[in-house]
């Protein structure tokens, strides 16, 4: 019995514990991989569909009423229209409401002027990111590339998506930027405390929502300029795993023109590579020297 299964069994048997779990619909099917979890979910699942316009309006107005806040006329309806029904809309709305709250302190009114300054629902997350970034000192700002080259990947279609990275991949110079963005709820991390962390107590960091990749102009521009390198980096990491799985056969290496493209990408991005990736990405001459020094290499070779 795995520790996870044992934990599920213990929770299922307890009459004093109630567990509430939220799970995205595109991951729900994976629950059946754990029979105990699937059985627990059977009688207690409550699906939430995408909220309609009325539900969105309630989500905007009711919490404000409870807090004693008021909206300027028609602002909630504008926010509903601007949120739309696209994936990620709720996350953008949450950032917008939080920013409006911060700006209305002392006034008790959430204003259309502040909303326009945020560039609406679609622009609020980018505004928060840029404000957070510009408040950093020059040393922390210089870590921008080294942080996001580990948190963004580009697929074969050129679509940028977030990816997780262990905190140990980052240098101490990245700590201030990461900490500031975690505090602003733009990045999320599983680690407790400050960087650097030891490998024995490592944590995970990732972009809080992929809307940041599109709506923060500074990051979107960087991704557009680096997307070819990011795509090649992703391909290289997969090729390195295949090379290692093949017992490091020469035919799996990137040599010739592909090796030159690999070297150019590494020089441009300067990514942090693991041991297998570093060995795979060495110049072709280094791999040839390995063959020369290998006693099993044939005389003809």
Coordinates of C-alpha atoms in Angstrom, one line a residue:
X1 CA 0.0 0.0 0.0
X2 CA 1.5 3.4 -1.0
X3 CA 1.6 6.2 1.6
X4 CA -0.9 8.1 -0.4
X5 CA -3.4 5.1 -0.5
X6 CA -2.8 4.6 3.3
X7 CA -3.7 8.3 3.9
X8 CA -6.8 8.0 1.8
X9 CA -7.9 4.9 3.7
X10 CA -7.3 6.6 7.1
X11 CA -9.3 9.7 6.0
X12 CA -12.1 7.5 4.7
X13 CA -12.3 5.6 8.0
X14 CA -12.3 8.8 10.2
X15 CA -15.6 10.3 11.4
X16 CA -13.9 13.5 12.6
X17 CA -12.4 14.5 9.3
X18 CA -14.0 16.1 6.3
X19 CA -11.9 16.9 3.2
X20 CA -13.0 19.4 0.6
X21 CA -11.0 19.2 -2.6
X22 CA -11.2 21.3 -5.7
X23 CA -10.0 19.9 -9.0
X24 CA -10.0 21.1 -12.6
X25 CA -12.3 19.2 -14.9
X26 CA -9.4 18.3 -17.3
X27 CA -7.7 16.4 -14.4
X28 CA -10.7 14.8 -12.9
X29 CA -10.4 11.6 -15.0
X30 CA -7.1 10.8 -13.4
X31 CA -8.8 10.2 -10.1
X32 CA -9.8 6.7 -11.3
X33 CA -6.1 5.8 -11.1
X34 CA -6.6 5.6 -7.4
X35 CA -9.5 3.2 -6.6
X36 CA -9.9 4.4 -3.0
X37 CA -10.1 8.0 -4.2
X38 CA -12.5 7.2 -7.0
X39 CA -14.8 5.5 -4.4
X40 CA -14.7 8.5 -2.1
X41 CA -15.6 10.8 -4.9
X42 CA -18.5 8.8 -6.1
X43 CA -21.1 10.0 -3.5
X44 CA -19.6 13.4 -2.8
X45 CA -18.9 15.1 -6.1
X46 CA -20.3 18.6 -6.7
X47 CA -19.6 19.7 -10.3
X48 CA -19.3 23.4 -11.0
X49 CA -19.9 24.6 -14.5
X50 CA -18.6 27.9 -16.0
X51 CA -20.7 30.7 -14.3
X52 CA -23.2 32.5 -16.4
X53 CA -23.5 36.3 -16.5
X54 CA -25.9 36.4 -13.5
X55 CA -23.6 34.2 -11.4
X56 CA -20.6 36.4 -12.3
X57 CA -22.6 39.5 -11.3
X58 CA -23.4 37.9 -7.9
X59 CA -19.7 37.0 -7.4
X60 CA -18.7 40.6 -8.0
X61 CA -21.4 42.4 -6.0
X62 CA -22.2 40.1 -3.0
X63 CA -18.7 40.0 -1.4
X64 CA -18.5 43.8 -1.8
X65 CA -21.8 44.3 0.0
X66 CA -20.6 42.1 2.9
X67 CA -17.5 44.2 3.2
X68 CA -19.5 47.5 3.1
X69 CA -18.1 48.5 -0.3
X70 CA -20.0 50.1 -3.2
X71 CA -19.5 50.1 -6.9
X72 CA -20.0 53.1 -9.2
X73 CA -23.0 52.7 -11.4
X74 CA -22.9 50.0 -14.1
X75 CA -19.2 49.0 -13.2
X76 CA -20.2 45.4 -12.2
X77 CA -22.0 44.9 -15.5
X78 CA -19.0 46.2 -17.4
X79 CA -16.8 43.8 -15.6
X80 CA -19.1 40.9 -16.4
X81 CA -19.0 41.8 -20.1
X82 CA -15.2 42.2 -20.0
X83 CA -14.7 38.8 -18.3
X84 CA -16.6 36.9 -20.9
X85 CA -16.6 33.1 -21.0
X86 CA -13.1 32.3 -22.1
X87 CA -10.9 29.9 -20.0
X88 CA -9.0 31.9 -17.3
X89 CA -11.6 34.6 -17.1
X90 CA -12.3 34.0 -13.4
X91 CA -8.7 34.3 -12.5
X92 CA -8.4 37.6 -14.4
X93 CA -11.6 38.8 -12.6
X94 CA -10.1 37.9 -9.2
X95 CA -7.0 39.9 -9.9
X96 CA -9.1 42.9 -11.0
X97 CA -11.3 42.9 -7.9
X98 CA -8.2 42.6 -5.7
X99 CA -6.6 45.6 -7.4
X100 CA -9.7 47.6 -7.2
X101 CA -10.0 46.9 -3.5
X102 CA -6.4 48.0 -2.9
X103 CA -7.1 51.3 -4.8
X104 CA -10.4 52.1 -3.1
X105 CA -9.1 51.9 0.5
X106 CA -10.3 55.0 2.4
X107 CA -12.9 55.7 -0.3
X108 CA -15.1 52.6 0.2
X109 CA -16.1 52.9 -3.5
X110 CA -14.8 50.9 -6.4
X111 CA -14.5 53.4 -9.2
X112 CA -14.7 53.2 -13.0
X113 CA -11.6 55.5 -13.1
X114 CA -9.5 52.9 -11.2
X115 CA -10.9 50.2 -13.4
X116 CA -9.9 52.0 -16.5
X117 CA -6.4 52.7 -15.1
X118 CA -6.1 48.9 -14.7
X119 CA -7.1 48.4 -18.4
X120 CA -10.1 46.4 -17.3
X121 CA -10.4 42.7 -16.5
X122 CA -8.1 41.7 -19.3
X123 CA -5.3 44.1 -18.3
X124 CA -5.4 43.9 -14.5
X125 CA -3.0 40.9 -14.2
X126 CA -0.5 42.6 -16.5
X127 CA -0.7 45.9 -14.6
X128 CA -0.1 44.1 -11.3
X129 CA 2.9 42.2 -12.8
X130 CA 4.5 45.4 -14.2
X131 CA 3.9 47.3 -11.0
X132 CA 5.5 44.5 -9.0
X133 CA 8.4 44.3 -11.4
X134 CA 9.1 48.0 -11.5
X135 CA 9.2 48.2 -7.7
X136 CA 12.2 45.7 -7.6
X137 CA 15.8 46.9 -7.6
X138 CA 18.0 46.5 -10.7
X139 CA 19.6 43.3 -9.4
X140 CA 16.2 41.6 -8.9
X141 CA 15.0 42.9 -12.3
X142 CA 18.1 41.4 -14.0
X143 CA 16.8 37.9 -12.9
X144 CA 13.8 38.2 -15.2
X145 CA 15.1 36.0 -17.9
X146 CA 16.7 33.4 -15.7
X147 CA 13.4 33.0 -13.8
X148 CA 10.9 32.8 -16.7
X149 CA 13.0 30.7 -19.0
X150 CA 12.4 28.0 -16.3
X151 CA 8.7 28.7 -15.9
X152 CA 7.7 29.0 -19.6
X153 CA 7.8 26.4 -22.3
X154 CA 6.7 26.6 -25.9
X155 CA 5.1 23.6 -27.6
X156 CA 5.4 22.5 -31.3
X157 CA 2.5 24.8 -32.3
X158 CA 4.3 27.8 -30.8
X159 CA 1.8 28.0 -27.8
X160 CA 3.4 29.2 -24.6
X161 CA 2.4 27.4 -21.4
X162 CA 3.5 27.4 -17.8
X163 CA 5.8 24.7 -16.5
X164 CA 6.9 23.9 -13.0
X165 CA 10.4 24.2 -11.8
X166 CA 12.2 23.2 -8.6
X167 CA 13.5 26.2 -6.5
X168 CA 16.9 24.6 -6.5
X169 CA 17.2 25.4 -10.2
X170 CA 17.3 29.1 -9.4
X171 CA 20.2 31.2 -8.2
X172 CA 20.1 33.2 -5.0
X173 CA 19.9 36.3 -7.3
X174 CA 16.4 35.2 -8.4
X175 CA 15.1 35.1 -4.8
X176 CA 13.8 38.7 -4.6
X177 CA 11.9 38.5 -7.9
X178 CA 10.3 35.2 -7.1
X179 CA 9.4 36.3 -3.5
X180 CA 7.9 39.5 -4.8
X181 CA 5.8 37.7 -7.4
X182 CA 4.7 35.1 -4.9
X183 CA 3.5 37.8 -2.6
X184 CA 1.6 39.4 -5.4
X185 CA 0.0 36.0 -6.2
X186 CA 1.5 36.0 -9.7
X187 CA 3.7 33.0 -8.9
X188 CA 2.9 30.1 -6.5
X189 CA 5.3 27.9 -4.6
X190 CA 5.0 24.8 -2.4
X191 CA 8.1 25.9 -0.4
X192 CA 7.9 27.6 3.0
X193 CA 10.5 30.1 3.8
X194 CA 13.0 32.0 1.6
X195 CA 15.5 30.9 -1.0
X196 CA 17.9 29.4 -1.4
X197 CA 16.5 26.0 -0.2
X198 CA 18.4 22.9 0.2
X199 CA 18.0 20.0 -2.1
X200 CA 16.6 18.0 0.8
X201 CA 13.9 20.5 1.3
X202 CA 13.2 21.7 -2.2
X203 CA 10.0 23.2 -3.4
X204 CA 8.1 23.8 -6.6
X205 CA 7.4 27.2 -8.2
X206 CA 5.1 28.0 -11.2
X207 CA 3.1 30.8 -12.8
X208 CA -0.2 31.2 -10.9
X209 CA -2.2 31.6 -14.1
X210 CA -1.3 31.3 -17.7
X211 CA -3.0 34.6 -18.4
X212 CA 0.1 36.2 -17.2
X213 CA 2.0 34.9 -20.2
X214 CA -0.3 36.7 -22.5
X215 CA -1.4 39.8 -20.6
X216 CA 1.9 41.0 -19.1
X217 CA 3.4 42.9 -22.0
X218 CA 7.0 42.6 -20.9
X219 CA 6.7 38.8 -20.5
X220 CA 4.7 38.4 -23.7
X221 CA 7.2 40.3 -25.7
X222 CA 10.1 38.3 -24.3
X223 CA 8.3 35.0 -25.1
X224 CA 7.6 36.2 -28.7
X225 CA 11.3 36.9 -29.1
X226 CA 12.5 33.7 -27.4
X227 CA 9.9 31.3 -28.6
X228 CA 12.1 29.5 -31.2
X229 CA 14.8 29.0 -28.5
X230 CA 12.2 27.9 -25.9
X231 CA 10.7 25.4 -28.4
X232 CA 14.2 24.0 -29.2
X233 CA 15.1 23.8 -25.5
X234 CA 11.9 21.7 -25.0
X235 CA 12.8 19.4 -27.9
X236 CA 16.4 19.1 -26.6
X237 CA 15.3 18.0 -23.2
X238 CA 13.1 15.3 -24.7
X239 CA 16.0 14.2 -27.0
X240 CA 18.4 14.0 -24.0
X241 CA 16.0 11.7 -22.2
X242 CA 15.7 9.4 -25.3
X243 CA 19.5 9.4 -25.7
X244 CA 20.0 8.4 -22.1
X245 CA 17.3 5.7 -22.4
X246 CA 19.1 4.3 -25.5
X247 CA 22.2 3.8 -23.4
X248 CA 23.6 6.9 -24.9
X249 CA 24.0 5.7 -28.5
X250 CA 25.6 8.1 -30.9
X251 CA 22.7 8.0 -33.3
X252 CA 20.5 9.9 -30.8
X253 CA 22.9 12.9 -30.5
X254 CA 22.3 16.2 -32.1
X255 CA 25.3 16.8 -34.4
X256 CA 26.1 18.8 -37.4
X257 CA 23.7 21.7 -38.2
X258 CA 21.4 20.6 -35.4
X259 CA 24.3 20.6 -33.0
X260 CA 25.1 24.2 -34.1
X261 CA 21.5 25.3 -33.5
X262 CA 21.6 23.7 -30.1
X263 CA 24.8 25.5 -29.2
X264 CA 23.4 28.9 -30.3
X265 CA 20.2 28.3 -28.3
X266 CA 22.2 27.5 -25.2
X267 CA 24.3 30.6 -25.6
X268 CA 21.2 32.7 -26.0
X269 CA 19.0 31.3 -23.2
X270 CA 21.7 30.0 -20.8
X271 CA 19.3 27.6 -19.2
X272 CA 20.0 25.5 -16.1
X273 CA 20.4 21.9 -17.3
X274 CA 20.4 18.7 -15.4
X275 CA 23.3 16.3 -15.7
X276 CA 21.9 14.3 -18.6
X277 CA 21.1 17.4 -20.5
X278 CA 24.6 18.8 -19.9
X279 CA 26.2 15.7 -21.2
X280 CA 23.9 15.5 -24.2
X281 CA 24.5 19.1 -25.1
X282 CA 28.3 19.0 -25.2
X283 CA 30.1 19.8 -28.5
X284 CA 30.4 16.9 -31.0
X285 CA 34.2 16.8 -30.5
X286 CA 33.6 15.9 -26.8
X287 CA 31.4 13.0 -27.8
X288 CA 34.0 11.9 -30.3
X289 CA 36.7 11.9 -27.7
X290 CA 34.5 9.8 -25.5
X291 CA 34.4 7.2 -28.3
X292 CA 38.2 7.3 -28.8
X293 CA 38.7 6.7 -25.1
X294 CA 36.1 3.8 -25.1
X295 CA 37.9 0.5 -25.4
X296 CA 34.8 -1.1 -27.0
X297 CA 35.0 1.4 -30.0
X298 CA 36.0 -0.6 -33.1
X299 CA 39.2 0.1 -35.1
X300 CA 37.1 0.8 -38.2
X301 CA 35.1 3.4 -36.3

